[in-house]
GROMACS .gro file of C-alpha atoms in nm:
model
  438
    1UNK     CA    1  14.692   5.847 -13.652
    2UNK     CA    2  14.752   6.167 -13.614
    3UNK     CA    3  15.026   6.360 -13.374
    4UNK     CA    4  14.770   6.418 -13.077
    5UNK     CA    5  14.443   6.356 -12.935
    6UNK     CA    6  14.118   6.495 -13.081
    7UNK     CA    7  14.021   6.308 -13.409
    8UNK     CA    8  13.823   6.573 -13.609
    9UNK     CA    9  13.851   6.839 -13.329
   10UNK     CA   10  14.223   6.858 -13.406
   11UNK     CA   11  14.188   7.127 -13.655
   12UNK     CA   12  14.375   7.147 -13.998
   13UNK     CA   13  14.328   7.494 -14.057
   14UNK     CA   14  14.518   7.510 -14.390
   15UNK     CA   15  14.508   7.174 -14.517
   16UNK     CA   16  14.771   7.014 -14.767
   17UNK     CA   17  14.598   7.007 -15.118
   18UNK     CA   18  14.869   6.751 -15.228
   19UNK     CA   19  14.671   6.528 -14.976
   20UNK     CA   20  14.388   6.281 -15.082
   21UNK     CA   21  14.191   6.419 -14.823
   22UNK     CA   22  14.260   6.657 -14.510
   23UNK     CA   23  14.314   6.548 -14.186
   24UNK     CA   24  14.015   6.737 -14.028
   25UNK     CA   25  13.675   6.854 -14.185
   26UNK     CA   26  13.664   7.153 -13.927
   27UNK     CA   27  13.614   7.498 -14.086
   28UNK     CA   28  13.674   7.806 -13.929
   29UNK     CA   29  13.389   7.921 -13.792
   30UNK     CA   30  13.280   7.595 -13.678
   31UNK     CA   31  13.098   7.602 -13.358
   32UNK     CA   32  12.908   7.346 -13.147
   33UNK     CA   33  12.548   7.302 -13.211
   34UNK     CA   34  12.487   7.110 -12.856
   35UNK     CA   35  12.567   7.312 -12.548
   36UNK     CA   36  12.856   7.134 -12.365
   37UNK     CA   37  12.683   7.027 -12.057
   38UNK     CA   38  12.495   6.767 -12.284
   39UNK     CA   39  12.756   6.718 -12.526
   40UNK     CA   40  13.045   6.615 -12.294
   41UNK     CA   41  13.144   6.309 -12.114
   42UNK     CA   42  12.915   6.296 -11.784
   43UNK     CA   43  13.224   6.208 -11.582
   44UNK     CA   44  13.450   6.521 -11.704
   45UNK     CA   45  13.269   6.842 -11.702
   46UNK     CA   46  13.394   7.177 -11.896
   47UNK     CA   47  13.608   7.439 -11.706
   48UNK     CA   48  13.410   7.684 -11.521
   49UNK     CA   49  13.304   7.992 -11.735
   50UNK     CA   50  13.327   7.805 -12.071
   51UNK     CA   51  13.105   7.927 -12.354
   52UNK     CA   52  12.828   7.696 -12.358
   53UNK     CA   53  12.897   7.659 -12.741
   54UNK     CA   54  13.252   7.683 -12.856
   55UNK     CA   55  13.480   7.613 -13.183
   56UNK     CA   56  13.710   7.331 -13.234
   57UNK     CA   57  13.995   7.454 -13.041
   58UNK     CA   58  13.836   7.482 -12.720
   59UNK     CA   59  13.666   7.122 -12.781
   60UNK     CA   60  14.024   6.997 -12.841
   61UNK     CA   61  14.139   7.144 -12.524
   62UNK     CA   62  13.901   6.975 -12.334
   63UNK     CA   63  13.964   6.632 -12.501
   64UNK     CA   64  14.309   6.699 -12.402
   65UNK     CA   65  14.219   6.776 -12.049
   66UNK     CA   66  14.032   6.464 -12.023
   67UNK     CA   67  14.296   6.245 -12.189
   68UNK     CA   68  14.568   6.403 -11.918
   69UNK     CA   69  14.303   6.405 -11.622
   70UNK     CA   70  14.295   6.023 -11.658
   71UNK     CA   71  14.671   5.956 -11.744
   72UNK     CA   72  14.551   5.826 -12.131
   73UNK     CA   73  14.869   5.908 -12.345
   74UNK     CA   74  15.023   5.611 -12.243
   75UNK     CA   75  14.784   5.379 -12.401
   76UNK     CA   76  14.807   5.592 -12.730
   77UNK     CA   77  15.042   5.490 -13.039
   78UNK     CA   78  15.049   5.832 -13.216
   79UNK     CA   79  15.135   5.905 -13.577
   80UNK     CA   80  15.026   5.522 -13.658
   81UNK     CA   81  14.824   5.392 -13.918
   82UNK     CA   82  14.624   5.046 -13.877
   83UNK     CA   83  14.631   4.893 -14.221
   84UNK     CA   84  14.487   4.560 -14.176
   85UNK     CA   85  14.327   4.377 -13.876
   86UNK     CA   86  14.236   4.023 -14.008
   87UNK     CA   87  14.059   3.737 -13.741
   88UNK     CA   88  14.253   3.452 -13.707
   89UNK     CA   89  14.045   3.141 -13.612
   90UNK     CA   90  14.295   2.927 -13.491
   91UNK     CA   91  14.413   3.140 -13.230
   92UNK     CA   92  14.082   3.358 -13.162
   93UNK     CA   93  14.274   3.651 -13.209
   94UNK     CA   94  14.321   3.965 -13.406
   95UNK     CA   95  14.637   4.015 -13.629
   96UNK     CA   96  14.666   4.398 -13.646
   97UNK     CA   97  14.927   4.538 -13.907
   98UNK     CA   98  15.049   4.902 -13.822
   99UNK     CA   99  15.292   5.121 -14.011
  100UNK     CA  100  15.376   5.492 -13.965
  101UNK     CA  101  15.153   5.727 -14.052
  102UNK     CA  102  15.193   5.860 -14.441
  103UNK     CA  103  15.434   5.551 -14.527
  104UNK     CA  104  15.315   5.429 -14.832
  105UNK     CA  105  15.228   5.034 -14.859
  106UNK     CA  106  15.512   4.941 -15.094
  107UNK     CA  107  15.780   5.098 -14.831
  108UNK     CA  108  15.737   4.848 -14.587
  109UNK     CA  109  15.539   4.555 -14.472
  110UNK     CA  110  15.463   4.749 -14.083
  111UNK     CA  111  15.468   4.550 -13.776
  112UNK     CA  112  15.192   4.308 -13.665
  113UNK     CA  113  15.070   4.274 -13.321
  114UNK     CA  114  14.777   4.014 -13.183
  115UNK     CA  115  14.498   4.140 -12.957
  116UNK     CA  116  14.215   3.940 -12.808
  117UNK     CA  117  13.932   4.195 -12.903
  118UNK     CA  118  13.930   4.538 -13.101
  119UNK     CA  119  13.752   4.868 -13.060
  120UNK     CA  120  13.674   5.058 -13.391
  121UNK     CA  121  13.652   5.395 -13.296
  122UNK     CA  122  13.805   5.566 -13.643
  123UNK     CA  123  13.498   5.801 -13.646
  124UNK     CA  124  13.290   5.847 -13.975
  125UNK     CA  125  13.384   6.190 -14.079
  126UNK     CA  126  13.705   6.114 -14.292
  127UNK     CA  127  13.576   5.938 -14.645
  128UNK     CA  128  13.358   6.196 -14.819
  129UNK     CA  129  13.044   6.100 -15.018
  130UNK     CA  130  13.022   6.239 -15.374
  131UNK     CA  131  12.697   6.161 -15.546
  132UNK     CA  132  12.700   6.107 -15.946
  133UNK     CA  133  12.481   6.360 -16.142
  134UNK     CA  134  12.430   6.353 -16.516
  135UNK     CA  135  12.650   6.606 -16.701
  136UNK     CA  136  12.893   6.690 -16.407
  137UNK     CA  137  13.198   6.578 -16.575
  138UNK     CA  138  13.088   6.824 -16.895
  139UNK     CA  139  13.039   7.082 -16.637
  140UNK     CA  140  13.347   7.053 -16.463
  141UNK     CA  141  13.529   7.018 -16.782
  142UNK     CA  142  13.550   7.396 -16.816
  143UNK     CA  143  13.895   7.525 -16.639
  144UNK     CA  144  13.733   7.817 -16.473
  145UNK     CA  145  13.505   7.600 -16.296
  146UNK     CA  146  13.578   7.398 -15.977
  147UNK     CA  147  13.423   7.164 -15.700
  148UNK     CA  148  13.533   7.097 -15.355
  149UNK     CA  149  13.368   6.836 -15.057
  150UNK     CA  150  13.278   7.041 -14.738
  151UNK     CA  151  13.593   6.834 -14.588
  152UNK     CA  152  13.812   7.088 -14.782
  153UNK     CA  153  13.609   7.424 -14.697
  154UNK     CA  154  13.758   7.668 -14.428
  155UNK     CA  155  13.687   8.031 -14.515
  156UNK     CA  156  13.434   8.199 -14.742
  157UNK     CA  157  13.717   8.448 -14.949
  158UNK     CA  158  13.790   8.215 -15.218
  159UNK     CA  159  13.415   8.235 -15.338
  160UNK     CA  160  13.426   8.633 -15.370
  161UNK     CA  161  13.284   8.710 -15.688
  162UNK     CA  162  13.179   8.379 -15.775
  163UNK     CA  163  12.845   8.200 -15.844
  164UNK     CA  164  12.815   7.909 -15.610
  165UNK     CA  165  12.587   7.615 -15.558
  166UNK     CA  166  12.606   7.417 -15.215
  167UNK     CA  167  12.443   7.084 -15.237
  168UNK     CA  168  12.315   6.947 -14.878
  169UNK     CA  169  12.121   7.078 -14.655
  170UNK     CA  170  12.298   6.939 -14.309
  171UNK     CA  171  12.495   7.137 -14.086
  172UNK     CA  172  12.787   7.193 -14.279
  173UNK     CA  173  12.586   7.300 -14.591
  174UNK     CA  174  12.397   7.553 -14.394
  175UNK     CA  175  12.710   7.729 -14.254
  176UNK     CA  176  12.859   7.737 -14.570
  177UNK     CA  177  12.577   7.883 -14.736
  178UNK     CA  178  12.537   8.162 -14.474
  179UNK     CA  179  12.900   8.261 -14.496
  180UNK     CA  180  12.944   8.214 -14.879
  181UNK     CA  181  12.649   8.440 -14.958
  182UNK     CA  182  12.852   8.731 -14.809
  183UNK     CA  183  13.065   8.762 -15.048
  184UNK     CA  184  12.947   8.560 -15.374
  185UNK     CA  185  12.782   8.701 -15.668
  186UNK     CA  186  12.513   8.439 -15.627
  187UNK     CA  187  12.450   8.162 -15.383
  188UNK     CA  188  12.229   7.870 -15.435
  189UNK     CA  189  12.135   7.612 -15.181
  190UNK     CA  190  11.994   7.284 -15.299
  191UNK     CA  191  11.857   7.063 -15.061
  192UNK     CA  192  11.622   6.782 -15.183
  193UNK     CA  193  11.327   6.802 -14.943
  194UNK     CA  194  11.326   7.205 -14.976
  195UNK     CA  195  11.094   7.395 -15.184
  196UNK     CA  196  11.193   7.667 -15.392
  197UNK     CA  197  11.257   8.003 -15.219
  198UNK     CA  198  11.430   8.308 -15.314
  199UNK     CA  199  11.594   8.438 -15.007
  200UNK     CA  200  11.748   8.783 -14.949
  201UNK     CA  201  12.138   8.645 -15.032
  202UNK     CA  202  12.035   8.266 -15.092
  203UNK     CA  203  11.838   8.098 -15.350
  204UNK     CA  204  11.726   7.795 -15.218
  205UNK     CA  205  11.613   7.511 -15.456
  206UNK     CA  206  11.520   7.124 -15.457
  207UNK     CA  207  11.662   6.810 -15.578
  208UNK     CA  208  11.905   6.865 -15.887
  209UNK     CA  209  11.859   6.673 -16.211
  210UNK     CA  210  12.174   6.751 -16.423
  211UNK     CA  211  12.434   6.964 -16.515
  212UNK     CA  212  12.543   7.090 -16.856
  213UNK     CA  213  12.850   7.202 -17.014
  214UNK     CA  214  12.774   7.557 -17.038
  215UNK     CA  215  12.764   7.593 -16.681
  216UNK     CA  216  12.410   7.555 -16.559
  217UNK     CA  217  12.283   7.316 -16.315
  218UNK     CA  218  11.900   7.192 -16.366
  219UNK     CA  219  11.673   7.100 -16.123
  220UNK     CA  220  11.419   6.843 -16.139
  221UNK     CA  221  11.117   7.124 -16.144
  222UNK     CA  222  11.261   7.263 -16.479
  223UNK     CA  223  11.448   7.558 -16.286
  224UNK     CA  224  11.847   7.623 -16.361
  225UNK     CA  225  12.113   7.837 -16.231
  226UNK     CA  226  12.431   7.938 -16.381
  227UNK     CA  227  12.708   7.852 -16.130
  228UNK     CA  228  13.097   7.822 -16.146
  229UNK     CA  229  13.175   7.672 -15.801
  230UNK     CA  230  13.002   7.350 -15.672
  231UNK     CA  231  13.028   7.266 -15.298
  232UNK     CA  232  12.952   6.911 -15.182
  233UNK     CA  233  12.776   6.884 -14.839
  234UNK     CA  234  12.687   6.550 -14.879
  235UNK     CA  235  12.787   6.367 -14.589
  236UNK     CA  236  13.053   6.103 -14.547
  237UNK     CA  237  13.069   5.734 -14.612
  238UNK     CA  238  13.155   5.448 -14.383
  239UNK     CA  239  13.525   5.300 -14.410
  240UNK     CA  240  13.679   5.050 -14.236
  241UNK     CA  241  13.875   4.894 -14.512
  242UNK     CA  242  14.167   4.789 -14.277
  243UNK     CA  243  13.893   4.531 -14.166
  244UNK     CA  244  13.996   4.244 -14.424
  245UNK     CA  245  13.650   4.026 -14.366
  246UNK     CA  246  13.427   4.342 -14.396
  247UNK     CA  247  13.332   4.329 -14.750
  248UNK     CA  248  13.203   4.649 -14.909
  249UNK     CA  249  12.850   4.637 -15.077
  250UNK     CA  250  12.602   4.776 -15.234
  251UNK     CA  251  12.280   4.831 -14.993
  252UNK     CA  252  12.052   4.549 -14.994
  253UNK     CA  253  11.744   4.504 -14.812
  254UNK     CA  254  11.893   4.216 -14.618
  255UNK     CA  255  12.207   4.040 -14.565
  256UNK     CA  256  12.319   3.679 -14.414
  257UNK     CA  257  12.682   3.805 -14.333
  258UNK     CA  258  12.812   4.152 -14.210
  259UNK     CA  259  12.900   4.419 -14.441
  260UNK     CA  260  12.967   4.774 -14.523
  261UNK     CA  261  12.757   4.958 -14.769
  262UNK     CA  262  12.899   5.298 -14.683
  263UNK     CA  263  12.607   5.428 -14.532
  264UNK     CA  264  12.577   5.167 -14.280
  265UNK     CA  265  12.756   4.859 -14.131
  266UNK     CA  266  12.494   4.553 -14.084
  267UNK     CA  267  12.397   4.344 -13.900
  268UNK     CA  268  12.497   4.490 -13.582
  269UNK     CA  269  12.385   4.414 -13.230
  270UNK     CA  270  12.311   4.768 -13.094
  271UNK     CA  271  12.483   4.958 -13.379
  272UNK     CA  272  12.791   4.818 -13.182
  273UNK     CA  273  12.876   4.409 -13.187
  274UNK     CA  274  12.899   4.219 -13.507
  275UNK     CA  275  12.653   3.988 -13.634
  276UNK     CA  276  12.695   3.704 -13.896
  277UNK     CA  277  13.029   3.814 -13.907
  278UNK     CA  278  13.354   3.607 -14.006
  279UNK     CA  279  13.442   3.702 -13.636
  280UNK     CA  280  13.283   3.646 -13.294
  281UNK     CA  281  13.032   3.941 -13.186
  282UNK     CA  282  13.222   3.971 -12.877
  283UNK     CA  283  13.575   4.016 -13.055
  284UNK     CA  284  13.491   4.364 -13.219
  285UNK     CA  285  13.295   4.671 -13.130
  286UNK     CA  286  13.220   4.939 -13.347
  287UNK     CA  287  13.219   5.301 -13.111
  288UNK     CA  288  12.989   5.554 -13.198
  289UNK     CA  289  12.854   5.492 -13.568
  290UNK     CA  290  12.545   5.674 -13.488
  291UNK     CA  291  12.396   6.012 -13.580
  292UNK     CA  292  12.207   6.215 -13.357
  293UNK     CA  293  12.334   6.094 -13.022
  294UNK     CA  294  12.561   6.311 -12.813
  295UNK     CA  295  12.870   6.147 -12.927
  296UNK     CA  296  13.085   6.185 -12.621
  297UNK     CA  297  12.820   6.040 -12.401
  298UNK     CA  298  12.742   5.771 -12.647
  299UNK     CA  299  13.121   5.671 -12.663
  300UNK     CA  300  13.080   5.615 -12.281
  301UNK     CA  301  12.847   5.408 -12.259
  302UNK     CA  302  12.939   5.195 -12.550
  303UNK     CA  303  13.285   5.160 -12.406
  304UNK     CA  304  13.148   5.043 -12.083
  305UNK     CA  305  12.908   4.817 -12.249
  306UNK     CA  306  13.179   4.657 -12.487
  307UNK     CA  307  13.419   4.580 -12.229
  308UNK     CA  308  13.197   4.408 -11.959
  309UNK     CA  309  13.082   4.178 -12.260
  310UNK     CA  310  13.463   4.131 -12.369
  311UNK     CA  311  13.562   4.058 -12.038
  312UNK     CA  312  13.272   3.847 -11.943
  313UNK     CA  313  13.114   4.057 -11.664
  314UNK     CA  314  12.768   4.036 -11.863
  315UNK     CA  315  12.676   3.818 -12.141
  316UNK     CA  316  12.441   3.958 -12.413
  317UNK     CA  317  12.218   3.734 -12.554
  318UNK     CA  318  12.311   3.788 -12.923
  319UNK     CA  319  12.012   3.538 -13.106
  320UNK     CA  320  11.791   3.803 -12.927
  321UNK     CA  321  11.975   4.115 -13.058
  322UNK     CA  322  11.993   3.951 -13.398
  323UNK     CA  323  11.602   3.915 -13.409
  324UNK     CA  324  11.592   4.326 -13.280
  325UNK     CA  325  11.812   4.386 -13.564
  326UNK     CA  326  11.595   4.208 -13.822
  327UNK     CA  327  11.264   4.367 -13.682
  328UNK     CA  328  11.450   4.731 -13.710
  329UNK     CA  329  11.543   4.657 -14.076
  330UNK     CA  330  11.189   4.544 -14.166
  331UNK     CA  331  11.049   4.832 -13.982
  332UNK     CA  332  11.275   5.088 -14.194
  333UNK     CA  333  11.214   4.900 -14.523
  334UNK     CA  334  10.820   4.942 -14.461
  335UNK     CA  335  10.911   5.372 -14.449
  336UNK     CA  336  11.169   5.373 -14.686
  337UNK     CA  337  11.182   5.328 -15.075
  338UNK     CA  338  11.508   5.192 -15.134
  339UNK     CA  339  11.760   4.957 -14.961
  340UNK     CA  340  11.978   5.264 -15.008
  341UNK     CA  341  11.743   5.472 -14.821
  342UNK     CA  342  11.703   5.239 -14.523
  343UNK     CA  343  12.100   5.202 -14.521
  344UNK     CA  344  12.086   5.599 -14.483
  345UNK     CA  345  11.838   5.580 -14.187
  346UNK     CA  346  12.009   5.290 -14.042
  347UNK     CA  347  12.239   5.465 -13.777
  348UNK     CA  348  12.026   5.790 -13.764
  349UNK     CA  349  11.834   5.903 -13.465
  350UNK     CA  350  11.632   6.192 -13.471
  351UNK     CA  351  11.543   6.485 -13.255
  352UNK     CA  352  11.301   6.565 -13.044
  353UNK     CA  353  11.123   6.265 -12.843
  354UNK     CA  354  11.408   6.177 -12.638
  355UNK     CA  355  11.530   5.855 -12.886
  356UNK     CA  356  11.900   5.926 -12.843
  357UNK     CA  357  11.864   5.912 -12.491
  358UNK     CA  358  11.652   5.629 -12.444
  359UNK     CA  359  11.905   5.452 -12.634
  360UNK     CA  360  12.146   5.553 -12.437
  361UNK     CA  361  11.967   5.429 -12.109
  362UNK     CA  362  11.914   5.120 -12.275
  363UNK     CA  363  12.280   5.067 -12.333
  364UNK     CA  364  12.337   5.147 -11.952
  365UNK     CA  365  12.053   4.886 -11.876
  366UNK     CA  366  12.242   4.613 -12.123
  367UNK     CA  367  12.556   4.694 -11.928
  368UNK     CA  368  12.403   4.668 -11.608
  369UNK     CA  369  12.548   4.992 -11.528
  370UNK     CA  370  12.302   5.216 -11.288
  371UNK     CA  371  12.382   5.542 -11.439
  372UNK     CA  372  12.102   5.732 -11.600
  373UNK     CA  373  12.008   5.988 -11.871
  374UNK     CA  374  11.939   6.285 -11.584
  375UNK     CA  375  11.596   6.412 -11.611
  376UNK     CA  376  11.722   6.734 -11.712
  377UNK     CA  377  11.866   6.640 -12.029
  378UNK     CA  378  11.546   6.485 -12.115
  379UNK     CA  379  11.341   6.786 -12.000
  380UNK     CA  380  11.581   7.040 -12.216
  381UNK     CA  381  11.597   6.797 -12.528
  382UNK     CA  382  11.287   6.986 -12.687
  383UNK     CA  383  11.425   7.296 -12.642
  384UNK     CA  384  11.786   7.291 -12.794
  385UNK     CA  385  11.709   7.422 -13.112
  386UNK     CA  386  11.551   7.777 -12.907
  387UNK     CA  387  11.873   7.734 -12.643
  388UNK     CA  388  12.154   7.767 -12.918
  389UNK     CA  389  11.945   8.052 -13.111
  390UNK     CA  390  11.903   8.249 -12.788
  391UNK     CA  391  12.273   8.189 -12.716
  392UNK     CA  392  12.378   8.347 -13.078
  393UNK     CA  393  12.157   8.615 -12.933
  394UNK     CA  394  12.355   8.694 -12.630
  395UNK     CA  395  12.660   8.651 -12.823
  396UNK     CA  396  12.549   8.936 -13.081
  397UNK     CA  397  12.451   9.185 -12.775
  398UNK     CA  398  12.837   9.118 -12.611
  399UNK     CA  399  12.641   8.956 -12.331
  400UNK     CA  400  12.740   8.564 -12.353
  401UNK     CA  401  13.055   8.592 -12.146
  402UNK     CA  402  12.862   8.805 -11.859
  403UNK     CA  403  12.593   8.522 -11.859
  404UNK     CA  404  12.854   8.231 -11.808
  405UNK     CA  405  13.119   8.418 -11.572
  406UNK     CA  406  13.173   8.179 -11.282
  407UNK     CA  407  12.921   7.918 -11.383
  408UNK     CA  408  13.022   7.572 -11.289
  409UNK     CA  409  13.221   7.613 -11.020
  410UNK     CA  410  12.919   7.449 -10.811
  411UNK     CA  411  12.930   7.179 -11.041
  412UNK     CA  412  12.641   7.050 -11.307
  413UNK     CA  413  12.353   7.232 -11.138
  414UNK     CA  414  12.504   7.571 -11.221
  415UNK     CA  415  12.545   7.455 -11.599
  416UNK     CA  416  12.177   7.328 -11.578
  417UNK     CA  417  12.034   7.636 -11.421
  418UNK     CA  418  12.188   7.878 -11.685
  419UNK     CA  419  12.059   7.687 -11.951
  420UNK     CA  420  11.695   7.706 -11.809
  421UNK     CA  421  11.790   8.107 -11.762
  422UNK     CA  422  11.844   8.136 -12.094
  423UNK     CA  423  11.527   7.984 -12.241
  424UNK     CA  424  11.343   8.183 -12.008
  425UNK     CA  425  11.476   8.480 -12.145
  426UNK     CA  426  11.387   8.380 -12.497
  427UNK     CA  427  11.020   8.299 -12.365
  428UNK     CA  428  10.968   8.632 -12.219
  429UNK     CA  429  11.077   8.779 -12.552
  430UNK     CA  430  10.830   8.552 -12.748
  431UNK     CA  431  10.602   8.438 -12.450
  432UNK     CA  432  10.334   8.307 -12.731
  433UNK     CA  433  10.594   8.039 -12.839
  434UNK     CA  434  10.717   7.867 -12.544
  435UNK     CA  435  10.386   7.835 -12.273
  436UNK     CA  436  10.479   7.501 -12.178
  437UNK     CA  437  10.853   7.586 -12.135
  438UNK     CA  438  10.866   7.429 -11.778
   0.00000   0.00000   0.00000
């Protein structure tokens, strides 16, 4: 619905504070955390000499080059917002209402078009999740205190001299803490699963109990810290409010109908096709809902599977897929304490152990597609964190550009060899840590 392609990678460096939410959550220092030979579309490599990890501008440039290479702009309607999509049983079609982006609903009804199938690829970094804490309203009632979600965060300078609490242990939370701690008076990082630890610049604390009007945040272990700024790095909710027949409901143990809990969409076949819905499974597909799976790779194979199912080239057994979905739900219920925790875990794949790549290959197989995740990706997967850390050392030493110069001119093999060279460098510096590298 924006002016160009790129999604979240079309950065908005200084978002308009009058808007409900910024157009993109990308902060100035954000870099990719997966090397581009693994992250990007297998069908479209990054240009030679591209740094292994880049900022948003480079990723957006890559997406633009993909769109231009395959002449896709002719199929994109820019600055348009889908406000409603409703399945009409009598015609077996979708009625889709669109209007120019930014036009309020009371300024016109928009235009309605009919489609046989929908691919929903609206991402999941648009609708912030901010948890409720006892006493937070009292804490924020003081005019000298304020809070934001990380989707508004861009640079650390506004936090200079302040006492800052960052809530959440994900990527954005860690990055914010590291940056803000260089300018803040104190930086407190609350991560539910972590033990207390006083680091050089960061005070690490566990789960929060409550806030009080005197400016303190109290933790469940009885400790407290004074803060005047709070940053919620607490993730996002799934938002498909334009799907008029997809109800939003609180997480439950099971469901006889498709619904959006805000933390998962359930039940879906293969995290993709709707089950027990007001519309047929093959009428719609949700693209790239999952976490922990390289999203470009996932989108490519999911789109292949969806189109082949929708056009009749393959025919999935949705009774079987429903049984598999119910079995997964039962497995998660046995290992998680509540329906909410099951919902949070539903679309997540964890590293390592190749679970994400196994999922991608299963989708290839379901689509009758002969492509498979190459062995080099599977072999590199256990070392992705080491690879990223060693790349940062090369950057700090000013060597990164030299290491990538000309790499890629001979194709993907050169990128693979570069990644192994970097890992061998890490092993040679700390030989005891990586004895089974190859």
